[in-house]
CSV table of C-alpha atoms in Angstrom, one decimal:
chain,number,residue,atom,x,y,z
A,1,MET,CA,-4.6,0.2,2.5
A,2,ARG,CA,-1.3,-0.3,4.3
A,3,TYR,CA,-0.4,-3.9,5.0
A,4,ASP,CA,2.1,-5.0,7.7
A,5,PHE,CA,5.5,-5.0,6.3
A,6,ARG,CA,8.9,-6.1,7.8
A,7,TRP,CA,11.0,-3.0,6.9
A,8,VAL,CA,14.5,-3.8,5.6
A,9,LEU,CA,16.5,-1.5,8.0
A,10,LEU,CA,18.6,1.0,6.1
A,11,MET,CA,21.5,0.6,8.6
A,12,ALA,CA,24.2,1.2,6.0
A,13,LEU,CA,22.8,4.6,5.2
A,14,SER,CA,23.6,6.0,8.7
A,15,ALA,CA,27.3,6.0,7.7
A,16,GLY,CA,26.6,8.7,5.1
A,17,TYR,CA,25.4,8.9,1.5
A,18,ILE,CA,27.4,8.8,-1.7
A,19,ALA,CA,25.0,9.9,-4.4
A,20,PRO,CA,25.8,8.6,-7.9
A,21,GLN,CA,27.0,11.2,-10.3
A,22,GLY,CA,25.7,11.7,-13.8
A,23,HIS,CA,22.7,13.0,-15.7
A,24,ALA,CA,19.1,12.2,-15.2
A,25,ASP,CA,19.1,9.8,-18.2
A,26,GLU,CA,22.0,7.8,-16.6
A,27,LEU,CA,20.0,7.7,-13.3
A,28,GLY,CA,17.0,6.5,-15.3
A,29,ASP,CA,19.0,3.7,-16.9
A,30,GLN,CA,20.0,2.4,-13.4
A,31,ILE,CA,16.4,2.6,-12.2
A,32,ARG,CA,15.2,0.7,-15.2
A,33,LEU,CA,17.8,-2.0,-14.8
A,34,HIS,CA,16.5,-2.7,-11.2
A,35,ALA,CA,12.8,-2.4,-12.0
A,36,GLN,CA,12.6,-4.4,-15.2
A,37,PRO,CA,12.9,-7.8,-13.4
A,38,TYR,CA,9.6,-7.0,-11.6
A,39,ILE,CA,7.8,-6.7,-15.0
A,40,GLU,CA,9.6,-9.7,-16.7
A,41,SER,CA,8.9,-12.0,-13.8
A,42,LYS,CA,5.2,-11.1,-13.9
A,43,THR,CA,5.4,-9.7,-10.4
A,44,VAL,CA,3.7,-6.4,-11.3
A,45,ASP,CA,1.7,-5.2,-14.4
A,46,GLY,CA,2.9,-1.6,-14.5
A,47,LEU,CA,5.3,0.7,-12.6
A,48,SER,CA,5.9,4.4,-12.4
A,49,ILE,CA,9.1,5.2,-10.4
A,50,GLY,CA,10.4,8.6,-9.4
A,51,VAL,CA,13.7,9.5,-7.7
A,52,ILE,CA,15.4,12.6,-6.4
A,53,CYS,CA,19.1,12.5,-5.9
A,54,GLY,CA,20.5,15.8,-4.8
A,55,LYS,CA,19.7,18.3,-7.6
A,56,GLU,CA,18.8,15.6,-10.1
A,57,SER,CA,15.6,13.7,-10.6
A,58,ALA,CA,14.4,11.0,-12.9
A,59,THR,CA,11.2,9.1,-13.7
A,60,VAL,CA,10.8,5.7,-15.3
A,61,HIS,CA,7.6,3.9,-16.5
A,62,LEU,CA,7.5,0.2,-17.3
A,63,GLY,CA,4.8,-2.4,-18.1
A,64,ASN,CA,1.1,-1.9,-18.7
A,65,GLY,CA,-0.8,1.1,-17.3
A,66,HIS,CA,-4.1,0.5,-19.1
A,67,GLY,CA,-5.2,-2.8,-20.6
A,68,ASP,CA,-2.6,-5.1,-22.0
A,69,SER,CA,-0.5,-2.7,-24.2
A,70,ASP,CA,-0.9,0.9,-23.0
A,71,ALA,CA,2.3,1.8,-21.0
A,72,PRO,CA,2.1,4.1,-18.0
A,73,SER,CA,3.4,7.6,-18.2
A,74,SER,CA,3.9,10.7,-16.0
A,75,GLN,CA,0.2,11.4,-16.4
A,76,THR,CA,-0.9,8.0,-15.1
A,77,LEU,CA,-2.7,8.1,-11.8
A,78,TYR,CA,-2.5,5.4,-9.1
A,79,GLU,CA,-4.2,4.8,-5.8
A,80,ILE,CA,-1.6,5.5,-3.2
A,81,GLY,CA,-3.4,3.7,-0.4
A,82,SER,CA,-2.0,4.3,3.1
A,83,ILE,CA,0.4,7.0,2.0
A,84,SER,CA,-2.8,9.0,2.3
A,85,LYS,CA,-2.2,8.9,6.1
A,86,VAL,CA,0.9,11.1,5.6
A,87,PHE,CA,-1.3,13.7,4.0
A,88,THR,CA,-3.7,13.4,6.9
A,89,GLY,CA,-0.8,13.9,9.3
A,90,LEU,CA,0.2,17.0,7.5
A,91,LEU,CA,-3.4,18.4,7.7
A,92,LEU,CA,-3.3,17.9,11.4
A,93,ALA,CA,0.1,19.6,11.6
A,94,ASP,CA,-1.3,22.5,9.6
A,95,ALA,CA,-4.1,23.0,12.0
A,96,VAL,CA,-1.6,22.9,14.9
A,97,ILE,CA,0.6,25.5,13.2
A,98,LYS,CA,-2.4,27.7,12.8
A,99,GLN,CA,-3.2,27.2,16.5
A,100,LYS,CA,-6.6,25.8,15.7
A,101,LEU,CA,-5.8,22.5,17.4
A,102,ARG,CA,-3.3,20.9,19.8
A,103,LEU,CA,-1.6,17.5,19.4
A,104,GLY,CA,-2.4,16.7,23.0
A,105,GLN,CA,-6.1,17.8,22.6
A,106,PRO,CA,-8.8,15.2,23.2
A,107,ALA,CA,-10.2,13.9,19.9
A,108,GLN,CA,-13.6,14.1,21.5
A,109,ASP,CA,-13.5,17.9,21.1
A,110,LEU,CA,-13.8,17.4,17.3
A,111,LEU,CA,-16.9,15.1,17.4
A,112,PRO,CA,-20.5,16.2,17.0
A,113,SER,CA,-22.8,16.3,20.0
A,114,GLY,CA,-24.1,12.8,20.9
A,115,VAL,CA,-21.0,11.0,19.5
A,116,THR,CA,-18.7,9.7,22.2
A,117,LEU,CA,-15.1,8.3,21.9
A,118,PRO,CA,-14.3,5.6,24.4
A,119,VAL,CA,-12.2,6.6,27.4
A,120,TRP,CA,-9.9,4.3,29.5
A,121,GLU,CA,-10.7,5.2,33.1
A,122,GLN,CA,-10.0,9.0,32.9
A,123,THR,CA,-7.5,8.9,30.0
A,124,PRO,CA,-9.0,10.3,26.7
A,125,ILE,CA,-7.9,9.5,23.2
A,126,THR,CA,-5.9,12.5,21.9
A,127,LEU,CA,-5.1,13.6,18.3
A,128,LEU,CA,-1.5,12.6,18.8
A,129,HIS,CA,-2.6,9.1,19.9
A,130,ILE,CA,-4.6,8.7,16.7
A,131,ILE,CA,-1.9,10.0,14.3
A,132,THR,CA,0.8,7.8,15.8
A,133,HIS,CA,-1.4,4.6,16.0
A,134,ARG,CA,-1.7,4.6,19.8
A,135,SER,CA,-5.4,5.3,20.2
A,136,GLY,CA,-6.4,1.8,21.2
A,137,LEU,CA,-9.0,1.8,18.4
A,138,PRO,CA,-8.9,-1.3,16.2
A,139,ARG,CA,-7.4,-1.7,12.8
A,140,LEU,CA,-10.9,-2.0,11.3
A,141,PRO,CA,-14.4,-1.5,12.9
A,142,SER,CA,-16.8,-4.4,13.3
A,143,ASN,CA,-19.6,-2.7,11.5
A,144,MET,CA,-18.2,-2.5,7.9
A,145,PRO,CA,-21.1,-3.7,5.6
A,146,SER,CA,-18.8,-4.7,2.7
A,147,LEU,CA,-15.6,-5.7,4.5
A,148,THR,CA,-15.2,-8.9,2.4
A,149,SER,CA,-16.1,-7.3,-0.9
A,150,SER,CA,-13.7,-6.0,-3.6
A,151,ASN,CA,-14.6,-2.4,-2.5
A,152,PRO,CA,-14.6,-2.6,1.3
A,153,TYR,CA,-14.6,1.1,2.1
A,154,GLY,CA,-17.1,2.2,-0.6
A,155,ASP,CA,-20.1,2.3,1.7
A,156,TYR,CA,-18.5,2.9,5.1
A,157,THR,CA,-19.7,6.3,6.2
A,158,ALA,CA,-18.9,8.7,9.1
A,159,ALA,CA,-22.3,7.9,10.5
A,160,LEU,CA,-21.3,4.2,10.8
A,161,ALA,CA,-18.0,5.2,12.3
A,162,HIS,CA,-19.8,7.4,14.9
A,163,GLU,CA,-22.1,4.5,15.7
A,164,PHE,CA,-19.1,2.2,16.2
A,165,ILE,CA,-17.1,4.4,18.5
A,166,SER,CA,-20.1,5.2,20.6
A,167,SER,CA,-20.3,1.6,21.7
A,168,HIS,CA,-16.7,0.5,21.5
A,169,LYS,CA,-14.7,-0.2,24.7
A,170,LEU,CA,-10.9,0.1,24.9
A,171,ASP,CA,-8.8,-2.7,26.4
A,172,ALA,CA,-5.9,-0.5,27.4
A,173,ALA,CA,-5.2,3.1,28.1
A,174,PRO,CA,-4.5,5.2,25.0
A,175,GLY,CA,-0.8,5.8,24.4
A,176,THR,CA,0.3,2.6,26.1
A,177,LYS,CA,0.6,0.4,23.0
A,178,SER,CA,1.0,0.7,19.2
A,179,GLU,CA,-1.8,-0.8,17.1
A,180,TYR,CA,-2.0,0.2,13.4
A,181,SER,CA,-5.5,1.5,12.7
A,182,ASN,CA,-7.0,2.3,9.3
A,183,PHE,CA,-10.2,3.1,11.1
A,184,ALA,CA,-8.8,5.7,13.5
A,185,MET,CA,-7.0,7.5,10.7
A,186,SER,CA,-10.1,7.5,8.5
A,187,LEU,CA,-12.0,9.0,11.5
A,188,LEU,CA,-9.3,11.6,12.1
A,189,GLY,CA,-9.4,12.8,8.5
A,190,HIS,CA,-13.2,13.3,8.8
A,191,MET,CA,-12.8,15.1,12.1
A,192,LEU,CA,-10.2,17.5,10.8
A,193,ALA,CA,-12.4,18.4,7.8
A,194,ASP,CA,-15.5,18.7,10.0
A,195,HIS,CA,-13.6,21.0,12.4
A,196,ALA,CA,-12.6,23.2,9.4
A,197,SER,CA,-16.3,23.2,8.2
A,198,THR,CA,-15.4,21.5,4.9
A,199,THR,CA,-14.8,18.1,3.3
A,200,TYR,CA,-11.6,16.1,3.5
A,201,GLU,CA,-11.0,16.5,-0.2
A,202,ALA,CA,-11.5,20.3,-0.1
A,203,LEU,CA,-9.2,20.6,2.9
A,204,LEU,CA,-6.6,18.5,1.1
A,205,GLU,CA,-6.7,20.8,-1.9
A,206,GLN,CA,-6.7,24.0,0.0
A,207,ARG,CA,-3.9,23.2,2.5
A,208,ILE,CA,-1.6,20.8,0.6
A,209,THR,CA,-2.1,20.0,-3.1
A,210,LYS,CA,-2.8,23.5,-4.3
A,211,PRO,CA,0.1,25.2,-2.4
A,212,LEU,CA,2.5,22.5,-3.6
A,213,GLY,CA,1.2,22.5,-7.2
A,214,MET,CA,0.0,18.9,-7.1
A,215,ASN,CA,-2.8,19.3,-9.6
A,216,ASP,CA,-3.3,15.5,-10.2
A,217,THR,CA,-3.6,14.5,-6.6
A,218,ALA,CA,-7.2,14.0,-5.4
A,219,VAL,CA,-9.8,11.7,-3.9
A,220,THR,CA,-12.5,12.2,-6.5
A,221,LEU,CA,-11.1,12.2,-10.1
A,222,ASN,CA,-12.5,14.5,-12.8
A,223,ALA,CA,-13.4,13.0,-16.2
A,224,ASP,CA,-9.9,13.5,-17.7
A,225,GLN,CA,-8.2,12.0,-14.6
A,226,GLN,CA,-10.6,9.0,-14.8
A,227,THR,CA,-9.2,8.1,-18.2
A,228,ARG,CA,-5.7,8.3,-16.8
A,229,LEU,CA,-6.2,6.1,-13.8
A,230,ALA,CA,-4.2,2.9,-14.2
A,231,THR,CA,-6.0,-0.4,-14.4
A,232,PRO,CA,-5.8,-2.0,-11.0
A,233,HIS,CA,-4.8,-5.7,-10.7
A,234,ILE,CA,-5.1,-8.2,-7.8
A,235,GLY,CA,-2.5,-10.3,-9.6
A,236,VAL,CA,-0.6,-9.9,-12.9
A,237,GLY,CA,-3.1,-10.0,-15.7
A,238,VAL,CA,-6.0,-10.2,-13.3
A,239,PRO,CA,-7.8,-6.8,-13.3
A,240,THR,CA,-10.1,-5.6,-10.6
A,241,ASN,CA,-12.1,-2.5,-9.8
A,242,PRO,CA,-10.7,0.7,-8.2
A,243,TRP,CA,-11.5,1.3,-4.6
A,244,THR,CA,-14.0,4.1,-3.7
A,245,PHE,CA,-14.5,5.8,-0.3
A,246,ALA,CA,-17.8,7.2,1.1
A,247,ASP,CA,-16.8,10.2,3.3
A,248,LEU,CA,-13.8,8.7,5.1
A,249,PRO,CA,-10.9,8.8,2.7
A,250,GLY,CA,-8.2,10.0,5.1
A,251,ALA,CA,-6.5,6.6,5.6
A,252,GLY,CA,-6.3,5.4,2.0
A,253,GLY,CA,-8.4,7.3,-0.5
A,254,ILE,CA,-6.0,9.6,-2.4
A,255,ARG,CA,-4.9,9.1,-6.0
A,256,SER,CA,-1.8,10.7,-7.5
A,257,THR,CA,0.9,10.6,-10.2
A,258,VAL,CA,4.6,9.9,-9.8
A,259,GLY,CA,5.2,13.6,-10.8
A,260,ASP,CA,3.0,14.9,-8.1
A,261,MET,CA,4.5,12.5,-5.5
A,262,LEU,CA,7.9,13.8,-6.4
A,263,LYS,CA,6.7,17.4,-5.8
A,264,PHE,CA,5.5,16.2,-2.4
A,265,ALA,CA,8.8,14.4,-1.7
A,266,GLN,CA,10.8,17.6,-2.7
A,267,ALA,CA,8.7,19.7,-0.4
A,268,ASN,CA,9.6,17.3,2.5
A,269,LEU,CA,13.3,17.4,1.5
A,270,THR,CA,13.4,21.2,1.4
A,271,PRO,CA,10.2,22.6,3.0
A,272,PRO,CA,8.9,26.0,1.6
A,273,ASN,CA,9.3,29.1,3.8
A,274,ASP,CA,5.6,29.4,4.6
A,275,GLU,CA,2.9,27.8,6.8
A,276,THR,CA,2.9,24.7,4.6
A,277,GLY,CA,6.6,24.3,5.2
A,278,GLN,CA,6.1,24.8,9.0
A,279,ALA,CA,3.5,22.1,9.0
A,280,ILE,CA,5.8,19.8,7.0
A,281,GLU,CA,8.5,20.3,9.7
A,282,LEU,CA,6.1,19.5,12.5
A,283,ALA,CA,4.9,16.4,10.8
A,284,TRP,CA,8.5,15.3,10.1
A,285,ARG,CA,9.6,15.6,13.7
A,286,LYS,CA,9.7,12.6,15.9
A,287,HIS,CA,6.8,12.7,18.3
A,288,VAL,CA,6.8,9.2,19.9
A,289,ASP,CA,9.3,6.4,20.5
A,290,SER,CA,9.1,2.6,20.3
A,291,PRO,CA,8.5,2.5,17.4
A,292,PRO,CA,9.6,6.1,16.5
A,293,MET,CA,7.0,8.0,14.5
A,294,GLY,CA,6.3,11.5,13.2
A,295,LEU,CA,2.8,12.6,12.4
A,296,ALA,CA,2.0,9.4,10.4
A,297,TRP,CA,5.6,9.1,9.2
A,298,ASN,CA,7.4,5.9,10.0
A,299,PHE,CA,11.2,6.1,10.8
A,300,ALA,CA,13.6,3.7,9.0
A,301,GLY,CA,16.4,1.9,10.8
A,302,ASP,CA,18.9,4.6,10.0
A,303,GLY,CA,17.0,7.0,12.2
A,304,SER,CA,16.8,9.6,9.5
A,305,SER,CA,14.8,8.2,6.6
A,306,ARG,CA,11.0,8.6,6.7
A,307,TRP,CA,8.7,6.2,4.9
A,308,HIS,CA,5.2,5.0,4.3
A,309,ASN,CA,3.7,2.4,2.0
A,310,GLY,CA,0.2,1.7,0.9
A,311,GLN,CA,-1.9,-1.0,-0.7
A,312,THR,CA,-5.4,-1.1,-2.0
A,313,GLY,CA,-7.2,-3.9,-3.8
A,314,GLY,CA,-5.3,-3.4,-7.0
A,315,PHE,CA,-2.4,-1.0,-6.3
A,316,HIS,CA,0.7,-0.7,-4.2
A,317,SER,CA,2.9,2.3,-3.4
A,318,MET,CA,6.0,3.1,-1.4
A,319,LEU,CA,7.6,6.5,-0.5
A,320,ILE,CA,11.0,6.9,1.2
A,321,ILE,CA,12.7,10.2,1.9
A,322,ASN,CA,16.0,11.1,3.5
A,323,ARG,CA,16.9,14.8,4.1
A,324,GLU,CA,20.5,14.2,5.0
A,325,ALA,CA,21.3,13.0,1.6
A,326,GLN,CA,18.6,14.9,-0.3
A,327,VAL,CA,17.3,11.5,-1.6
A,328,ALA,CA,13.8,10.3,-2.2
A,329,VAL,CA,12.2,7.4,-4.0
A,330,VAL,CA,8.5,6.8,-4.9
A,331,VAL,CA,7.3,3.6,-6.5
A,332,LEU,CA,3.7,3.3,-7.8
A,333,ALA,CA,2.4,0.0,-9.1
A,334,ASN,CA,-1.0,-1.1,-10.4
A,335,THR,CA,-0.7,-4.5,-8.9
A,336,ALA,CA,-1.5,-5.3,-5.2
A,337,THR,CA,1.8,-6.8,-4.1
A,338,MET,CA,4.2,-5.9,-1.3
A,339,GLU,CA,7.1,-6.9,-3.5
A,340,VAL,CA,7.2,-3.3,-4.6
A,341,ASP,CA,8.6,-2.3,-1.2
A,342,GLN,CA,11.9,-4.1,-1.8
A,343,LEU,CA,12.3,-2.3,-5.1
A,344,ALA,CA,12.0,1.0,-3.4
A,345,THR,CA,14.4,0.0,-0.7
A,346,ASP,CA,17.0,-1.3,-3.2
A,347,LEU,CA,16.7,2.0,-5.2
A,348,VAL,CA,17.4,4.0,-2.0
A,349,GLY,CA,20.5,1.9,-1.5
A,350,LEU,CA,21.5,2.4,-5.1
A,351,LEU,CA,21.3,6.2,-4.6
A,352,ALA,CA,23.3,5.9,-1.4
A,353,GLY,CA,26.2,4.4,-3.5
A,354,GLN,CA,25.7,0.9,-2.2
A,355,PRO,CA,26.6,-2.0,-4.5
A,356,LYS,CA,23.2,-3.2,-5.6
A,357,LYS,CA,22.4,-5.9,-8.2
A,358,PRO,CA,19.1,-6.2,-9.9
A,359,ARG,CA,16.8,-8.6,-8.1
A,360,VAL,CA,16.6,-12.2,-9.4
A,361,PHE,CA,13.2,-13.7,-9.2
A,362,GLU,CA,12.4,-17.4,-9.1
A,363,LYS,CA,12.5,-18.9,-12.6
A,364,ILE,CA,9.3,-20.0,-14.1
A,365,VAL,CA,9.5,-23.3,-16.0
A,366,GLN,CA,7.5,-24.0,-19.2
A,367,VAL,CA,4.6,-26.5,-18.9
A,368,LYS,CA,2.8,-27.9,-21.9
A,369,PRO,CA,-0.8,-26.8,-22.3
A,370,GLU,CA,-2.0,-30.4,-22.3
A,371,VAL,CA,-0.4,-30.9,-18.9
A,372,MET,CA,-2.2,-27.9,-17.5
A,373,LYS,CA,-5.5,-29.1,-18.9
A,374,ARG,CA,-5.4,-32.2,-16.8
A,375,TYR,CA,-5.6,-30.1,-13.7
A,376,GLU,CA,-8.9,-28.3,-14.6
A,377,GLY,CA,-11.7,-29.0,-12.2
A,378,LYS,CA,-13.0,-28.4,-8.7
A,379,TYR,CA,-11.1,-29.5,-5.6
A,380,GLN,CA,-12.8,-29.4,-2.1
A,381,LEU,CA,-10.7,-28.2,0.7
A,382,ALA,CA,-13.6,-28.0,3.2
A,383,PRO,CA,-17.4,-28.0,2.7
A,384,SER,CA,-17.5,-24.3,2.1
A,385,PHE,CA,-14.1,-23.9,0.4
A,386,VAL,CA,-13.6,-25.2,-3.1
A,387,PHE,CA,-10.6,-24.5,-5.5
A,388,THR,CA,-11.7,-24.0,-9.1
A,389,VAL,CA,-8.8,-24.6,-11.6
A,390,THR,CA,-9.1,-23.4,-15.2
A,391,VAL,CA,-6.7,-22.8,-18.1
A,392,ASN,CA,-6.9,-19.4,-19.8
A,393,ASP,CA,-4.6,-18.3,-22.6
A,394,ASN,CA,-2.0,-20.9,-21.4
A,395,ARG,CA,-2.2,-19.6,-17.9
A,396,LEU,CA,-3.3,-21.7,-14.9
A,397,MET,CA,-5.9,-19.8,-12.9
A,398,VAL,CA,-7.0,-20.8,-9.5
A,399,GLY,CA,-10.0,-19.5,-7.6
A,400,LEU,CA,-11.1,-20.3,-4.0
A,401,THR,CA,-14.7,-19.8,-2.8
A,402,GLY,CA,-15.3,-16.2,-1.9
A,403,GLN,CA,-11.8,-15.1,-3.1
A,404,PRO,CA,-10.6,-13.8,-6.5
A,405,THR,CA,-9.2,-16.0,-9.2
A,406,LEU,CA,-5.4,-15.7,-9.4
A,407,GLU,CA,-2.7,-17.0,-11.7
A,408,VAL,CA,-0.2,-19.5,-10.3
A,409,PHE,CA,3.2,-20.2,-11.8
A,410,PRO,CA,5.1,-23.5,-12.3
A,411,ARG,CA,8.2,-24.7,-10.5
A,412,SER,CA,7.7,-28.0,-12.2
A,413,ASP,CA,4.8,-29.8,-14.0
A,414,THR,CA,3.1,-30.4,-10.6
A,415,GLU,CA,4.3,-27.7,-8.2
A,416,TRP,CA,2.9,-24.2,-8.7
A,417,PHE,CA,3.2,-21.0,-6.7
A,418,TYR,CA,1.4,-17.8,-6.1
A,419,LYS,CA,3.0,-14.4,-6.4
A,420,VAL,CA,0.6,-12.3,-4.4
A,421,VAL,CA,0.7,-14.6,-1.3
A,422,ASP,CA,3.3,-17.0,0.0
A,423,ALA,CA,1.6,-20.3,-0.9
A,424,THR,CA,2.1,-23.2,-3.2
A,425,LEU,CA,-0.1,-25.8,-4.8
A,426,THR,CA,1.0,-29.3,-5.7
A,427,PHE,CA,-1.2,-31.4,-8.0
A,428,LYS,CA,-1.3,-35.1,-7.1
A,429,VAL,CA,-1.3,-37.2,-10.3
A,430,ASN,CA,-1.8,-41.0,-10.4
A,431,LYS,CA,0.0,-43.4,-12.6
A,432,LYS,CA,-2.6,-42.9,-15.3
A,433,GLY,CA,-1.7,-39.2,-15.5
A,434,GLU,CA,-5.0,-38.2,-13.9
A,435,CYS,CA,-5.1,-35.5,-11.2
A,436,GLU,CA,-6.8,-36.7,-8.0
A,437,ALA,CA,-6.1,-33.9,-5.5
A,438,VAL,CA,-4.2,-30.7,-4.9
A,439,GLU,CA,-2.1,-29.9,-1.8
A,440,LEU,CA,-2.1,-26.3,-0.5
A,441,PHE,CA,1.1,-25.4,1.5
A,442,GLN,CA,0.8,-22.0,3.3
A,443,ASN,CA,2.1,-20.7,6.7
A,444,GLY,CA,3.8,-24.0,7.3
A,445,VAL,CA,0.6,-26.0,7.0
A,446,ARG,CA,-0.3,-28.6,4.4
A,447,GLN,CA,-3.9,-29.2,3.4
A,448,THR,CA,-5.2,-31.5,0.8
A,449,ALA,CA,-8.2,-30.7,-1.4
A,450,ASN,CA,-9.7,-33.7,-3.2
A,451,ARG,CA,-11.0,-33.4,-6.8
A,452,ILE,CA,-14.8,-33.4,-6.9
A,453,SER,CA,-15.3,-32.7,-10.5
A,454,LYS,CA,-13.6,-32.1,-13.8
């Protein structure tokens, strides 16, 4: 869902926005210029980008949406990951506006009989604690059956969540520290739906997507939408399976299109004059400090922009909105890489009139196929961790026991780097041209895996 991300503070934006002038096609040309390097550098497979700048808007689609040649379009759906939390925050705000719930209400009130949330001394976990990541509940529960699989949330149910919280103990009072929790948000989504005597997906449609005309935003896709879901990738050219959710999708289970996300962004820029608009205003408001948050919304360094990103096993997304300038950016990618966040940040700067140059990625050198072939084989890092190196269509692919096989890219004949993680592999070649070992460099640590077979 959402991965930790060191936000590039938008300090320059606090001085005031200067939106670029021109038509939507000119705006699209600028977006394309900044996005194309992400495709050409093999950082992402496919991108759908939408921006709002004052009264103008534009969308741009690049790369591959389905397979190796089918480009994405305005009809392409993506998993938006943890941006789903913003929708859950809005559902909470909606219930508060209708006076059905209170932000300071103990979350225990929404649980069925026999299910007990942990309490620190006499301090209960409130709904506000959960939606602002101050509940004290962990990022993930300890009883996820498929945590290490490629579909970690597919079989994690509300029953398992209830089992976990009934035995969990807090290590601090709720509200005293910030700890990002996918688990708590998932639980909150289910509690809100249960309190409304419906499902999360039905509540989402009734209170948000239908009023805002977001017809392609859902948890469960119909047959037509299934055909339009982009192919997810764990790395460029390495497809994986979409994520599914049992009955706890509130933290990361929503799928959407760039067009629908622009509708959502516009509603947050200029809220409608109805209960949905009142809920948007409540969610937008700052509710806690250090770090400042709305109802699931993060605040950027300029103090005005709101943002949230999201990542699943094969997708990444980023949404940034600033009301003062009437500017919004949404970037959807069908590759699980946080590099997408910088693209969204750069595009916001571009809309603000800042001088922005397209990003320059590290150059990939050309390595002869026969050189790559000499690296094929197995390399043992530890008794239970073995690198498997293969050559596929002139691409060097590396798998590690229990982890997916990913492409690595050459800086030289012997030094190769990953794009999805900050790590390099250096192949150790003797005077005969034979590879004897590979050195992994990651997090400042070097480890050598000796070759055990060809």
